[in-house]
Each structure stands twice: as structure tokens, then as C-alpha cells.
Amino acid sequence: MKKKTAVPNAQKAGSDTASDVAKTNSRVIHETDVLLIGGGIMSATLGTWLQELEPNWSITMVEQMESVAEESSNGWNNAGTGHSALMELNYTPQKADGSVSIEKAIDINEAFQVSRQFWAHQVKRGVLTQPKSFINTVPHMSFVWGDANVNFLRARYRALQQNPLFRGMRYSEDHQQIKEWAPLVMEGRDPQQKIAATRTEAGTDVNYGEITRQLISSLQAHKNFSLQLNTVVRRFRQNADKSWTITVSDANNSHAKRTIKAKFIFIGAGGAALKLLQQTKIPQAKEYAGFPVGGQFLVCENPEVVNHHLAKVYGQADVGAPPMSVPHIDTRVIDGKRVILFGPFATFSTRFLKNGSLWDLLASINKSNIMPMINVGMDNFDLVKYLVSQVLQKDKDRHAALREYYPMAQKGDWRLWQAGQRVQIIKRDAQKGGVLRLGTEVVSDDEGTVAALLGASPGASTAAPIMLQLLEKVFHEKMQTAAWQAKIKAVVPTYGSRLNEHPQAIEETLAHTSEVLELSYVPVRDADPTPQPQTKSQPVVVNEMADIAL
């Protein structure tokens, strides 16, 4: 991509509402080097990267809500997990021969270490302040019961212990030990039940909404950054010089339209990204469709319960369950308040955003993606069956699910909360017609003038490395320059290398980021012994499709 130069008449920094700009001229043209669509963690992270790499570029962010971080990045709309594969069983599927694959777990853990380095760098710069306002140490645990699941967890633990990224993990099948780790899951539990758990003390809980707000607040301090709230994107048109003209309007007045001219567009609008990408009419958009899935959590704020549990405890997902389905009973710290969440329970809506339109799903269907969607529906009957069962659940069913993890749970201590919407990627496939794609995917045109992030998981946890991938894809030539390489390595010292191949680098990185982010960290200890499987059993079917979007 050609070198970008700052636009001399770029709008001054600030938080301009759409109506303020429209009052001046209903067709005013605002010029910018980079347009970020969506005021969430992805746009905030990309804007922060670009501000460090090219401080003279002008950046404009538009958000349709009245403030940033109100959708997927909001602390109440996601599980706030620092996803590093320490406890998420779906990242370590068991093979037919009983062995456990850990490749995906390694990749996710590596990615989270990049995010930790990125956040630590921003703390040192003063961009992020008071680390405990957005990240806290909360141990990560896996917890299972039954012979087959216990045998799987044993195999998983042994496999992970072969990699230095997971050396701090503990393992136990002892009721008393597990009670010390997570009292709630053991109170009232059958003492004869076969159980097992792993625990990593260095796990984290993250408030991605707070990170987003702080990053954007810092961007606003620069004169070449503009934040436009209450702004809805209406139309895209690519110009002869490959730049884009984007028509936007006031969220409360669709007639108050104006245009923005941008050299590069990033669509980081969560579930709405697919629809916006389709509106650009780039050929790559035809490859994709989306299937929305929502989630609900049970929330407990009773101090007597909340203060008795400090862990994120993840279990096994039901076979056929969709993203967000992995049951977990979590300690959360949201805007300074400690609570416990249990869930999620899948919901279905045709909205692509929590605050979206009921027409979102229908509007995203076209002649290019309707057959892939039909093929995926036919190939994933278990998913449809699971969603139907979840939608039909009553309060007593949700409470029964909670008591599997917290046997003594009192219904009066918990309330139901509607979390965010996620849109699962469906991609056209030559052999199958269409397939569900796990994780996140960066989609861009051939010239690198527009890019979008589709998918949801592990999402916010890996925003920093995902945005590096985007930079490598659309600013490939820039990424090869010594100047950019030096700046990136100043932010992420391990950039370009694999931590799992360098045990000493893992220790140094974790120690450094823990100190800066005010997290607890104890150097690697000797591994706990694990018993061999006592009985032969079929491999556990780990739900790889449950990609923990929430």
C-alpha cells in the first residue's frame, strides 16, 4: 500500500456528535487517512497501534452509540476472560487415539502474551492508567466430573505440561484440595463423586470496556484524531484513486447526512461488521454469511457468596453447543465491583448487535451466501437442536444448571442478565458448500484499502495480535520497514518469535508484564503428578465449535 500522508485539514480532536457537524453543513466532507468504524476494543487497539507507528496520520472513529464500548466490549456483555487456553477445554480436543492436541492452546496463549505486552507498554506510556481498573489476577480453573471427563483432564494436563507456557498449572482429584481452590463448587457436593480440576494462579479477569475507554481517551488527546458519536454509516463508494467516500448520518436523524473521505477503512463493529463489509461491495465479502447467537448469564452480587469465590471455573460444553456455550462460574471485577457470573445460556435473535435491528439477519442474506448458510444448517443439526432447547429453558432449568457447579446455590441470590450478541462466521467452501469458521478472521480487499474483522473468539483477549495481523495484511510494505519493526518490538519485545520455544523468555515476559500490570506471578514450580487412567473409555468429545465468544 502506498505511503499515507496526513491530511492538512483534518478535523480537530474531540468528541463531535453527528448533529454538531451536520449543523454546519449537511454535506460537509471530512477528510481522514484512517476511518475506524465502531468504538470497541478492536478499533481502539488499531488506532493506538497506528498512532504509535505513524503519528502524523489523521484518524477518525465513528460510533453509532452515545458512547464507546457499549456493545461487545462492554464489561457486562462478555465474560471478561483473559483467554490464554489455561482452562478452556475446547482449545485442547482429544483425538481418536486418546491423545490431546494442544496446538490451538499454544497459539492462543502466545497471542494473549502479546496483548499483555501491549497493555503493559501502554501503562508505561501513561495511555492506560491504574491497571487494577481493567485487569486483575483471578486464577483459571478447569473442573470436570465422571470417569471419562476425569481421564480427559488427566490427558490434557499431561499434554500441556510438555509445553513451558503451561508449566505453572496445578492438578488435583482431591476433594479437599479443590475445595480450597474453589469453595463454591464443592459445598454440598457428593463426596463420592469422581472429580478433577486444574488451576493456574496467574489467570486474569479483564474489563475490555475500560481498556477501550482509556485507549480512546488517550487518542483524543492528539490533534489529528476525531471521535464522532451518534453516527451511523449509510453508504460506501470507492473513488478512482482507491480512496473511499462514506456517507454517514446522525443516529437520531437519518436526513442529517454528511460524507467522510478516507484512504483506509477498518470495520471493527462487532456483529455489525458483516453487514457493513457487504455494503462496500468488495468481492471478498461474498464469501461470508453470519449466524447470530446471544447469551445470558446468572449474576450474583451477594457479598457473602462473591467473597467466597475467587476463580474462573470452566467446565465441559454440551455436544453440539454453539459459541459461548462453555459453562463457567466466574469471578468478575467490573468497574471496580466484584461479582460472580454463571453461564452462558444461549439465546437466539435475528439481531447482529444487542442494540441492533430485528432485520439484521435477513438483510445480510444474499444470493452469494444463502446456499452456504443452508449447507451449514443441514450439517449442524445438533446446533439447531441445542439452540431450541436453550430458548425453551425456564428459570428452574437455568438454576439446575448452576447447581451442577455450585450445589448450594440459592435462587434468590441470582438474577438473569442479557449479555451481548455474537455473529458466527459462515464461509463458502468448495467441498461442503459452506462451513462454520471458528475464531476471528481479517477480511480485506486486494489493494488493502478496506478491512473488517469478522467472528468473535477469542476476540478481545487477543485484540493486540489480531490488529498486528491486520497491519501485516493491509500495510505489508510498511510492516517490512526497519522503522515499523523497531516501533513494534518496542511495544511487543517478543514480536516475531515463538515464546514456547524459549522458556527463559516466557519467565521474563510474564514477570515483566505482571509487575507493570500489578498482577500476581510466581515463577514456575514442579508439576503435580497425575494418575494414569483407571479404566478404558472412549475419548471425550470436546466441543471445538464452542469457541467461547463471551
Coordinates of C-alpha atoms in Angstrom, one line a residue:
M1 CA 0.0 0.0 0.0
K2 CA 1.3 3.4 -0.9
K3 CA 2.6 5.6 1.9
K4 CA -0.1 7.7 3.5
T5 CA 0.4 11.4 4.3
A6 CA -1.5 13.4 6.8
V7 CA -4.5 15.4 5.5
P8 CA -3.7 19.1 6.3
N9 CA -7.4 20.0 7.0
A10 CA -8.1 17.1 9.3
Q11 CA -10.8 17.7 11.8
K12 CA -9.5 18.7 15.2
A13 CA -9.5 16.1 18.0
G14 CA -12.6 15.9 20.2
S15 CA -15.8 14.1 20.6
D16 CA -18.1 15.6 17.9
T17 CA -21.7 14.4 17.7
A18 CA -23.2 13.9 14.3
S19 CA -25.7 16.7 14.9
D20 CA -22.9 19.2 15.7
V21 CA -21.2 18.6 12.4
A22 CA -24.4 18.5 10.5
K23 CA -25.5 21.9 11.7
T24 CA -22.5 23.4 9.9
N25 CA -23.2 21.8 6.5
S26 CA -25.4 18.7 5.8
R27 CA -22.9 17.6 3.1
V28 CA -19.7 18.6 4.8
I29 CA -16.7 16.5 3.7
H30 CA -14.4 15.4 6.4
E31 CA -11.1 14.0 5.2
T32 CA -9.0 11.5 7.1
D33 CA -6.2 9.0 6.5
V34 CA -7.9 6.2 8.5
L35 CA -11.5 5.7 9.3
L36 CA -12.3 3.3 12.2
I37 CA -15.9 2.2 12.2
G38 CA -17.0 1.0 15.7
G39 CA -16.0 2.3 19.1
G40 CA -14.9 -1.0 20.6
I41 CA -11.7 -2.7 21.7
M42 CA -10.6 -3.6 18.1
S43 CA -10.9 -0.1 16.7
A44 CA -9.3 1.4 19.9
T45 CA -6.4 -1.1 19.6
L46 CA -5.8 -0.4 15.9
G47 CA -6.0 3.3 16.4
T48 CA -3.4 3.0 19.2
W49 CA -1.1 0.9 17.1
L50 CA -1.3 3.4 14.2
Q51 CA -0.8 6.4 16.4
E52 CA 2.5 5.0 17.5
L53 CA 3.6 3.8 14.1
E54 CA 2.5 6.8 12.1
P55 CA 1.8 9.7 14.5
N56 CA 1.2 12.1 11.6
W57 CA -1.7 10.1 10.1
S58 CA -5.2 11.5 10.8
I59 CA -7.6 9.1 12.3
T60 CA -11.4 9.3 12.6
M61 CA -13.6 7.0 14.6
V62 CA -17.3 6.8 14.2
E63 CA -19.7 5.0 16.7
Q64 CA -23.5 4.8 16.4
M65 CA -24.0 4.7 20.2
E66 CA -23.8 7.7 22.6
S67 CA -20.5 6.5 24.0
V68 CA -17.8 4.0 23.2
A69 CA -17.5 0.4 24.5
E70 CA -21.3 -0.1 24.7
E71 CA -21.7 -3.3 22.7
S72 CA -19.4 -6.3 22.6
S73 CA -16.6 -4.6 24.5
N74 CA -18.8 -3.7 27.4
G75 CA -17.9 -5.4 30.6
W76 CA -21.4 -6.8 31.2
N77 CA -21.7 -8.1 27.6
N78 CA -18.8 -10.6 27.7
A79 CA -17.1 -12.9 30.2
G80 CA -14.0 -10.7 30.6
T81 CA -11.7 -13.7 30.5
G82 CA -8.1 -13.2 29.6
H83 CA -8.3 -16.2 27.2
S84 CA -4.9 -17.9 27.3
A85 CA -6.2 -21.6 27.0
L86 CA -5.3 -22.3 30.6
M87 CA -8.8 -23.7 31.4
E88 CA -10.8 -23.7 28.1
L89 CA -11.2 -27.4 27.3
N90 CA -12.4 -26.8 23.7
Y91 CA -9.0 -25.5 22.8
T92 CA -7.5 -28.9 23.5
P93 CA -9.5 -31.5 21.6
Q94 CA -8.9 -35.2 22.2
K95 CA -8.0 -37.4 19.3
A96 CA -9.4 -40.8 18.5
D97 CA -6.3 -42.5 20.0
G98 CA -6.9 -40.7 23.3
S99 CA -4.1 -38.2 22.9
V100 CA -4.8 -34.5 23.3
S101 CA -3.9 -31.8 20.7
I102 CA -2.5 -28.6 22.3
E103 CA -1.5 -26.7 19.1
K104 CA -4.5 -24.3 19.3
A105 CA -4.0 -23.8 23.0
I106 CA -0.4 -22.8 22.4
D107 CA -1.4 -20.3 19.7
I108 CA -4.0 -18.7 21.9
N109 CA -1.6 -18.5 24.9
E110 CA 1.1 -16.9 22.7
A111 CA -1.5 -14.4 21.4
F112 CA -2.5 -13.4 24.9
Q113 CA 1.1 -12.8 25.9
V114 CA 1.2 -10.2 23.1
S115 CA -1.8 -8.5 24.5
R116 CA -0.3 -8.4 27.9
Q117 CA 2.9 -6.8 26.5
F118 CA 0.8 -4.3 24.5
W119 CA -1.2 -3.3 27.6
A120 CA 2.0 -3.1 29.8
H121 CA 3.6 -0.8 27.2
Q122 CA 0.5 1.5 27.3
V123 CA 0.7 1.6 31.1
K124 CA 4.3 2.7 30.9
R125 CA 3.4 5.4 28.4
G126 CA 0.6 6.7 30.6
V127 CA -2.0 5.7 27.9
L128 CA -3.6 3.1 30.3
T129 CA -3.7 4.1 34.0
Q130 CA -4.5 2.2 37.2
P131 CA -4.0 -1.3 36.0
K132 CA -6.4 -2.7 38.6
S133 CA -9.2 -0.7 36.9
F134 CA -9.0 -3.0 33.9
I135 CA -7.1 -6.2 34.8
N136 CA -6.9 -8.3 37.9
T137 CA -5.4 -11.6 38.9
V138 CA -8.1 -14.3 39.0
P139 CA -7.0 -18.0 39.0
H140 CA -8.1 -20.0 35.9
M141 CA -9.6 -23.5 36.6
S142 CA -10.9 -26.4 34.6
F143 CA -13.4 -28.6 36.6
V144 CA -15.0 -31.9 35.5
W145 CA -16.7 -34.9 36.9
G146 CA -17.3 -38.5 35.7
D147 CA -14.7 -41.1 34.7
A148 CA -14.5 -40.1 31.0
N149 CA -14.1 -36.4 31.7
V150 CA -11.6 -37.0 34.5
N151 CA -9.5 -39.2 32.2
F152 CA -9.6 -36.5 29.6
L153 CA -8.5 -33.8 32.0
R154 CA -5.6 -36.1 33.1
A155 CA -4.5 -36.4 29.5
R156 CA -4.9 -32.7 28.8
Y157 CA -2.8 -31.8 31.9
R158 CA 0.0 -34.2 30.9
A159 CA 0.0 -32.9 27.4
L160 CA 0.1 -29.2 28.4
Q161 CA 2.9 -29.9 30.9
Q162 CA 5.1 -30.7 27.9
N163 CA 5.0 -27.0 26.9
P164 CA 6.6 -24.3 29.0
L165 CA 3.7 -21.9 28.5
F166 CA 1.6 -24.1 30.9
R167 CA 4.2 -25.1 33.5
G168 CA 2.5 -23.2 36.3
M169 CA -0.6 -25.3 36.1
R170 CA -1.7 -27.4 39.1
Y171 CA -3.8 -30.7 39.0
S172 CA -5.8 -32.4 41.6
E173 CA -8.6 -35.0 42.1
D174 CA -8.7 -34.5 45.9
H175 CA -12.0 -33.0 47.1
Q176 CA -10.3 -31.1 50.0
Q177 CA -7.7 -29.5 47.7
I178 CA -10.3 -28.5 45.1
K179 CA -12.4 -27.0 47.9
E180 CA -9.5 -24.8 48.9
W181 CA -9.2 -23.7 45.3
A182 CA -12.9 -23.1 44.7
P183 CA -15.2 -23.5 47.8
L184 CA -18.4 -22.8 46.0
V185 CA -18.1 -25.8 43.6
M186 CA -17.5 -28.2 46.5
E187 CA -20.0 -27.1 49.1
G188 CA -22.8 -29.7 49.1
R189 CA -21.2 -31.9 46.5
D190 CA -21.4 -35.7 46.8
P191 CA -18.1 -36.7 48.5
Q192 CA -18.1 -39.9 46.4
Q193 CA -18.3 -38.1 43.1
K194 CA -15.3 -38.6 40.8
I195 CA -13.9 -35.1 40.1
A196 CA -10.8 -33.4 38.8
A197 CA -9.5 -29.9 38.4
T198 CA -6.6 -27.9 37.1
R199 CA -5.7 -24.4 38.4
T200 CA -3.3 -21.7 37.2
E201 CA -2.8 -18.9 39.7
A202 CA -1.7 -16.4 37.0
G203 CA -5.0 -16.2 35.3
T204 CA -6.7 -12.9 34.7
D205 CA -10.1 -11.1 34.6
V206 CA -10.1 -8.2 32.1
N207 CA -12.5 -5.3 31.7
Y208 CA -12.2 -4.7 28.0
G209 CA -14.7 -1.9 28.1
E210 CA -12.4 0.0 30.5
I211 CA -9.4 -0.6 28.3
T212 CA -11.4 0.7 25.3
R213 CA -12.4 3.8 27.1
Q214 CA -8.9 4.6 28.2
L215 CA -7.3 3.9 24.8
I216 CA -9.8 6.2 23.1
S217 CA -9.4 8.9 25.7
S218 CA -5.7 8.9 25.0
L219 CA -6.3 9.0 21.3
Q220 CA -8.5 12.1 21.8
A221 CA -5.5 14.0 23.2
H222 CA -4.0 14.0 19.7
K223 CA -5.0 16.9 17.4
N224 CA -5.3 14.5 14.4
F225 CA -7.8 12.2 16.0
S226 CA -11.6 12.7 15.8
L227 CA -14.3 10.8 17.6
Q228 CA -17.8 11.1 16.1
L229 CA -20.6 9.6 18.3
N230 CA -24.2 9.0 17.4
T231 CA -23.0 8.4 13.9
V232 CA -24.4 5.7 11.6
V233 CA -22.7 4.6 8.4
R234 CA -25.1 4.6 5.5
R235 CA -23.2 4.1 2.3
F236 CA -19.7 3.3 0.8
R237 CA -18.4 4.4 -2.5
Q238 CA -14.8 3.8 -3.8
N239 CA -13.2 6.6 -5.8
A240 CA -11.0 6.3 -8.8
D241 CA -7.9 6.9 -6.7
K242 CA -8.9 3.9 -4.5
S243 CA -9.9 6.1 -1.6
W244 CA -13.4 5.9 -0.1
T245 CA -16.3 8.2 0.3
I246 CA -18.5 7.2 3.2
T247 CA -21.9 8.7 3.8
V248 CA -22.9 8.9 7.4
S249 CA -25.8 10.4 9.3
D250 CA -26.9 11.4 12.8
A251 CA -28.2 8.3 14.6
N252 CA -31.3 10.2 15.6
N253 CA -31.8 11.9 12.2
S254 CA -31.2 9.9 9.1
H255 CA -31.7 13.1 6.9
A256 CA -28.7 14.8 8.6
K257 CA -26.2 13.3 6.2
R258 CA -22.6 14.2 5.6
T259 CA -19.6 12.5 4.0
I260 CA -16.2 11.3 5.1
K261 CA -13.4 10.7 2.7
A262 CA -10.8 8.1 3.9
K263 CA -7.8 6.4 2.4
F264 CA -8.2 3.3 4.6
I265 CA -11.3 1.9 6.4
F266 CA -11.3 -0.5 9.2
I267 CA -14.7 -2.1 10.1
G268 CA -14.5 -3.2 13.7
A269 CA -18.2 -3.0 14.5
G270 CA -18.7 -6.4 16.2
G271 CA -21.7 -8.3 14.9
A272 CA -22.5 -5.4 12.5
A273 CA -19.1 -5.8 10.7
L274 CA -20.5 -8.3 8.2
K275 CA -23.4 -6.1 7.0
L276 CA -21.0 -3.1 6.7
L277 CA -18.5 -5.2 4.8
Q278 CA -21.2 -6.3 2.4
Q279 CA -22.1 -2.7 1.8
T280 CA -18.6 -2.0 0.5
K281 CA -19.3 -4.5 -2.3
I282 CA -15.7 -5.8 -2.4
P283 CA -15.6 -9.3 -3.9
Q284 CA -14.2 -10.9 -0.7
A285 CA -17.4 -10.0 1.2
K286 CA -19.3 -12.5 -1.0
E287 CA -17.5 -15.4 0.7
Y288 CA -19.2 -14.8 4.1
A289 CA -22.5 -15.1 5.9
G290 CA -23.3 -14.8 9.6
F291 CA -25.3 -16.6 12.2
P292 CA -26.2 -14.6 15.4
V293 CA -26.2 -16.2 18.8
G294 CA -26.8 -14.3 22.0
G295 CA -26.1 -15.2 25.6
Q296 CA -27.5 -14.8 29.1
F297 CA -25.7 -15.0 32.5
L298 CA -26.9 -15.5 36.0
V299 CA -25.3 -12.8 38.1
C300 CA -24.7 -12.9 41.9
E301 CA -23.8 -9.7 43.9
N302 CA -24.4 -11.1 47.4
P303 CA -21.1 -10.3 49.2
E304 CA -21.3 -13.5 51.3
V305 CA -21.2 -15.5 48.1
V306 CA -19.0 -13.3 46.0
N307 CA -16.2 -13.0 48.6
H308 CA -16.2 -16.8 49.0
H309 CA -15.1 -17.5 45.4
L310 CA -12.0 -16.2 43.6
A311 CA -11.6 -18.1 40.3
K312 CA -12.8 -18.6 36.8
V313 CA -14.0 -22.2 36.7
Y314 CA -14.7 -23.6 33.2
G315 CA -16.4 -27.0 32.5
Q316 CA -17.3 -29.0 29.5
A317 CA -19.7 -27.8 26.9
D318 CA -22.6 -29.9 25.6
V319 CA -22.0 -31.7 22.3
G320 CA -23.5 -29.6 19.5
A321 CA -23.5 -26.4 21.6
P322 CA -22.7 -23.1 19.8
P323 CA -20.1 -20.4 20.6
M324 CA -20.4 -19.0 24.1
S325 CA -21.7 -22.4 25.4
V326 CA -18.9 -23.5 27.7
P327 CA -20.3 -23.4 31.3
H328 CA -18.3 -21.3 33.7
I329 CA -18.7 -19.8 37.1
D330 CA -16.6 -16.7 37.1
T331 CA -15.3 -14.1 39.4
R332 CA -15.6 -10.7 37.6
V333 CA -14.4 -7.2 38.5
I334 CA -16.5 -4.8 36.5
D335 CA -15.9 -1.1 37.0
G336 CA -14.5 -1.8 40.5
K337 CA -17.3 -4.1 41.6
R338 CA -16.7 -7.8 42.2
V339 CA -19.5 -10.1 41.2
I340 CA -19.9 -13.8 40.1
L341 CA -21.4 -14.8 36.7
F342 CA -22.6 -18.2 35.7
G343 CA -23.5 -19.3 32.2
P344 CA -23.8 -18.6 29.5
F345 CA -27.2 -19.8 28.3
A346 CA -27.6 -19.4 24.5
T347 CA -30.3 -17.3 23.1
F348 CA -31.4 -16.6 19.6
S349 CA -32.3 -13.3 18.0
T350 CA -32.1 -12.1 14.4
R351 CA -30.2 -9.1 15.7
F352 CA -26.4 -8.8 15.0
L353 CA -25.9 -6.4 17.9
K354 CA -27.6 -6.3 21.3
N355 CA -28.9 -2.9 20.2
G356 CA -29.3 -3.9 16.6
S357 CA -32.3 -4.4 14.3
L358 CA -34.5 -7.5 14.1
W359 CA -33.9 -7.3 10.3
D360 CA -30.1 -7.7 10.6
L361 CA -30.0 -11.4 9.7
L362 CA -32.4 -11.2 6.8
A363 CA -30.6 -8.1 5.5
S364 CA -27.3 -10.0 5.4
I365 CA -28.6 -12.8 3.2
N366 CA -28.0 -12.6 -0.5
K367 CA -27.6 -14.9 -3.5
S368 CA -23.9 -15.4 -2.8
N369 CA -24.3 -16.7 0.8
I370 CA -27.7 -18.3 1.0
M371 CA -26.5 -21.7 -0.1
P372 CA -23.5 -21.8 2.3
M373 CA -26.0 -20.9 5.1
I374 CA -28.4 -23.7 4.1
N375 CA -25.5 -26.2 3.9
V376 CA -24.2 -25.3 7.3
G377 CA -27.7 -25.6 8.8
M378 CA -28.1 -29.1 7.3
D379 CA -24.7 -30.2 8.5
N380 CA -25.2 -28.8 12.1
F381 CA -28.5 -30.3 13.2
D382 CA -27.0 -30.6 16.8
L383 CA -26.6 -26.8 16.8
V384 CA -30.2 -26.2 15.9
K385 CA -31.4 -28.8 18.4
Y386 CA -29.3 -27.2 21.2
L387 CA -30.5 -23.7 20.4
V388 CA -34.1 -24.8 20.5
S389 CA -33.6 -26.5 23.9
Q390 CA -31.9 -23.4 25.3
V391 CA -34.6 -21.0 24.1
L392 CA -37.2 -23.2 25.8
Q393 CA -35.4 -23.1 29.1
K394 CA -37.1 -21.8 32.2
D395 CA -35.7 -20.2 35.3
K396 CA -35.7 -23.6 37.1
D397 CA -33.7 -25.1 34.2
R398 CA -31.0 -22.4 34.5
H399 CA -30.9 -22.8 38.3
A400 CA -30.5 -26.5 37.9
A401 CA -27.5 -26.0 35.6
L402 CA -26.0 -23.6 38.1
R403 CA -26.3 -26.1 40.9
E404 CA -24.2 -28.6 38.9
Y405 CA -21.3 -26.2 39.5
Y406 CA -22.5 -24.6 42.8
P407 CA -24.6 -27.2 44.6
M408 CA -25.7 -24.9 47.4
A409 CA -26.7 -22.0 45.2
Q410 CA -29.8 -20.1 46.4
K411 CA -32.1 -18.9 43.6
G412 CA -32.7 -15.6 45.4
D413 CA -29.0 -14.7 45.1
W414 CA -29.0 -14.7 41.3
R415 CA -30.6 -12.6 38.6
L416 CA -30.7 -13.1 34.8
W417 CA -28.7 -10.8 32.6
Q418 CA -28.8 -10.5 28.8
A419 CA -25.3 -10.3 27.5
G420 CA -24.1 -9.4 24.0
Q421 CA -24.7 -10.8 20.6
R422 CA -22.1 -12.6 18.6
V423 CA -22.1 -13.5 14.9
Q424 CA -20.6 -16.8 14.0
I425 CA -18.8 -16.8 10.6
I426 CA -20.1 -19.0 7.8
K427 CA -17.8 -19.2 4.8
R428 CA -18.3 -20.6 1.4
D429 CA -16.4 -23.9 0.9
A430 CA -15.7 -25.6 -2.4
Q431 CA -16.3 -29.1 -1.0
K432 CA -19.0 -28.6 1.6
G433 CA -20.7 -25.6 0.2
G434 CA -20.4 -23.7 3.5
V435 CA -18.6 -24.2 6.8
L436 CA -18.7 -22.7 10.3
R437 CA -15.4 -20.9 10.8
L438 CA -14.0 -20.7 14.4
G439 CA -12.2 -17.8 15.8
T440 CA -11.8 -14.4 14.1
E441 CA -10.9 -13.6 10.5
V442 CA -9.5 -10.5 8.9
V443 CA -11.1 -9.8 5.5
S444 CA -9.7 -7.1 3.2
D445 CA -9.7 -6.1 -0.5
D446 CA -6.8 -6.8 -2.7
E447 CA -5.5 -3.2 -2.6
G448 CA -5.6 -3.1 1.2
T449 CA -7.9 -0.1 1.3
V450 CA -10.6 -1.6 3.5
A451 CA -10.5 -4.4 6.1
A452 CA -13.0 -5.9 8.5
L453 CA -12.8 -8.2 11.5
L454 CA -15.4 -11.0 11.5
G455 CA -16.0 -13.5 14.2
A456 CA -15.8 -13.2 17.9
S457 CA -13.4 -15.6 19.7
P458 CA -11.0 -15.4 21.4
G459 CA -11.7 -11.8 20.3
A460 CA -10.9 -9.0 22.8
S461 CA -8.3 -11.1 24.6
T462 CA -6.2 -11.1 21.5
A463 CA -7.0 -7.7 20.1
A464 CA -3.4 -6.6 20.0
P465 CA -2.1 -9.5 18.0
I466 CA -5.2 -9.6 15.7
M467 CA -4.6 -6.0 14.8
L468 CA -0.9 -6.8 14.1
Q469 CA -2.2 -9.5 11.7
L470 CA -4.4 -6.8 10.1
L471 CA -1.4 -4.5 9.7
E472 CA 0.7 -7.3 8.2
K473 CA -2.1 -7.9 5.7
V474 CA -3.0 -4.4 4.5
F475 CA 0.2 -2.5 5.2
H476 CA 2.5 -5.2 4.2
E477 CA 5.3 -3.0 2.8
K478 CA 5.2 -0.7 5.8
M479 CA 5.5 -3.7 8.1
Q480 CA 8.8 -4.7 6.4
T481 CA 10.4 -1.4 7.1
A482 CA 13.0 -1.0 9.8
A483 CA 11.1 1.9 11.3
W484 CA 7.9 0.0 11.9
Q485 CA 9.7 -3.2 13.0
A486 CA 11.6 -1.2 15.6
K487 CA 8.5 0.5 16.9
I488 CA 6.5 -2.7 17.1
K489 CA 9.3 -4.5 19.0
A490 CA 9.4 -1.6 21.4
V491 CA 5.8 -2.4 22.2
V492 CA 6.0 -6.2 22.0
P493 CA 9.6 -7.3 22.6
T494 CA 8.7 -10.9 21.6
Y495 CA 7.2 -9.9 18.3
G496 CA 8.4 -12.3 15.5
S497 CA 9.3 -15.1 17.8
R498 CA 7.6 -18.0 19.5
L499 CA 7.7 -17.9 23.3
N500 CA 7.0 -21.6 23.7
E501 CA 10.4 -22.2 22.1
H502 CA 12.2 -20.0 24.7
P503 CA 11.3 -20.9 28.3
Q504 CA 13.5 -18.2 29.7
A505 CA 11.7 -15.6 27.6
I506 CA 8.4 -16.8 29.0
E507 CA 9.6 -16.2 32.6
E508 CA 11.0 -12.8 31.7
T509 CA 7.8 -11.7 29.8
L510 CA 5.4 -12.9 32.5
A511 CA 7.5 -11.4 35.3
H512 CA 7.7 -8.0 33.5
T513 CA 4.1 -7.7 32.4
S514 CA 2.9 -8.9 35.8
E515 CA 4.9 -6.2 37.5
V516 CA 3.7 -3.4 35.3
L517 CA 0.1 -4.6 35.3
E518 CA 0.2 -5.2 39.0
L519 CA -0.7 -8.9 38.7
S520 CA 0.4 -11.8 40.9
Y521 CA 3.0 -14.0 39.5
V522 CA 5.0 -16.9 41.0
P523 CA 7.8 -18.5 38.9
V524 CA 7.3 -22.0 37.5
R525 CA 7.1 -24.8 40.1
D526 CA 7.4 -28.5 39.7
A527 CA 4.4 -30.1 38.1
D528 CA 1.8 -32.0 40.1
P529 CA 1.7 -35.8 39.4
T530 CA -1.3 -37.1 37.6
P531 CA -2.7 -40.6 37.9
Q532 CA -3.0 -42.8 34.9
P533 CA -6.5 -43.5 33.6
Q534 CA -8.0 -46.3 35.7
T535 CA -10.5 -47.5 33.1
K536 CA -10.6 -47.6 29.3
S537 CA -13.1 -45.2 27.9
Q538 CA -14.0 -43.5 24.7
P539 CA -12.3 -40.2 24.1
V540 CA -14.3 -37.3 25.3
V541 CA -16.0 -35.3 22.5
V542 CA -14.7 -31.8 23.2
N543 CA -16.9 -29.3 21.6
E544 CA -14.5 -27.4 19.4
M545 CA -17.3 -25.3 18.0
A546 CA -17.9 -23.8 21.4
D547 CA -15.3 -21.1 20.8
I548 CA -16.1 -19.0 23.9
A549 CA -17.3 -15.8 22.2
L550 CA -18.5 -14.5 25.5

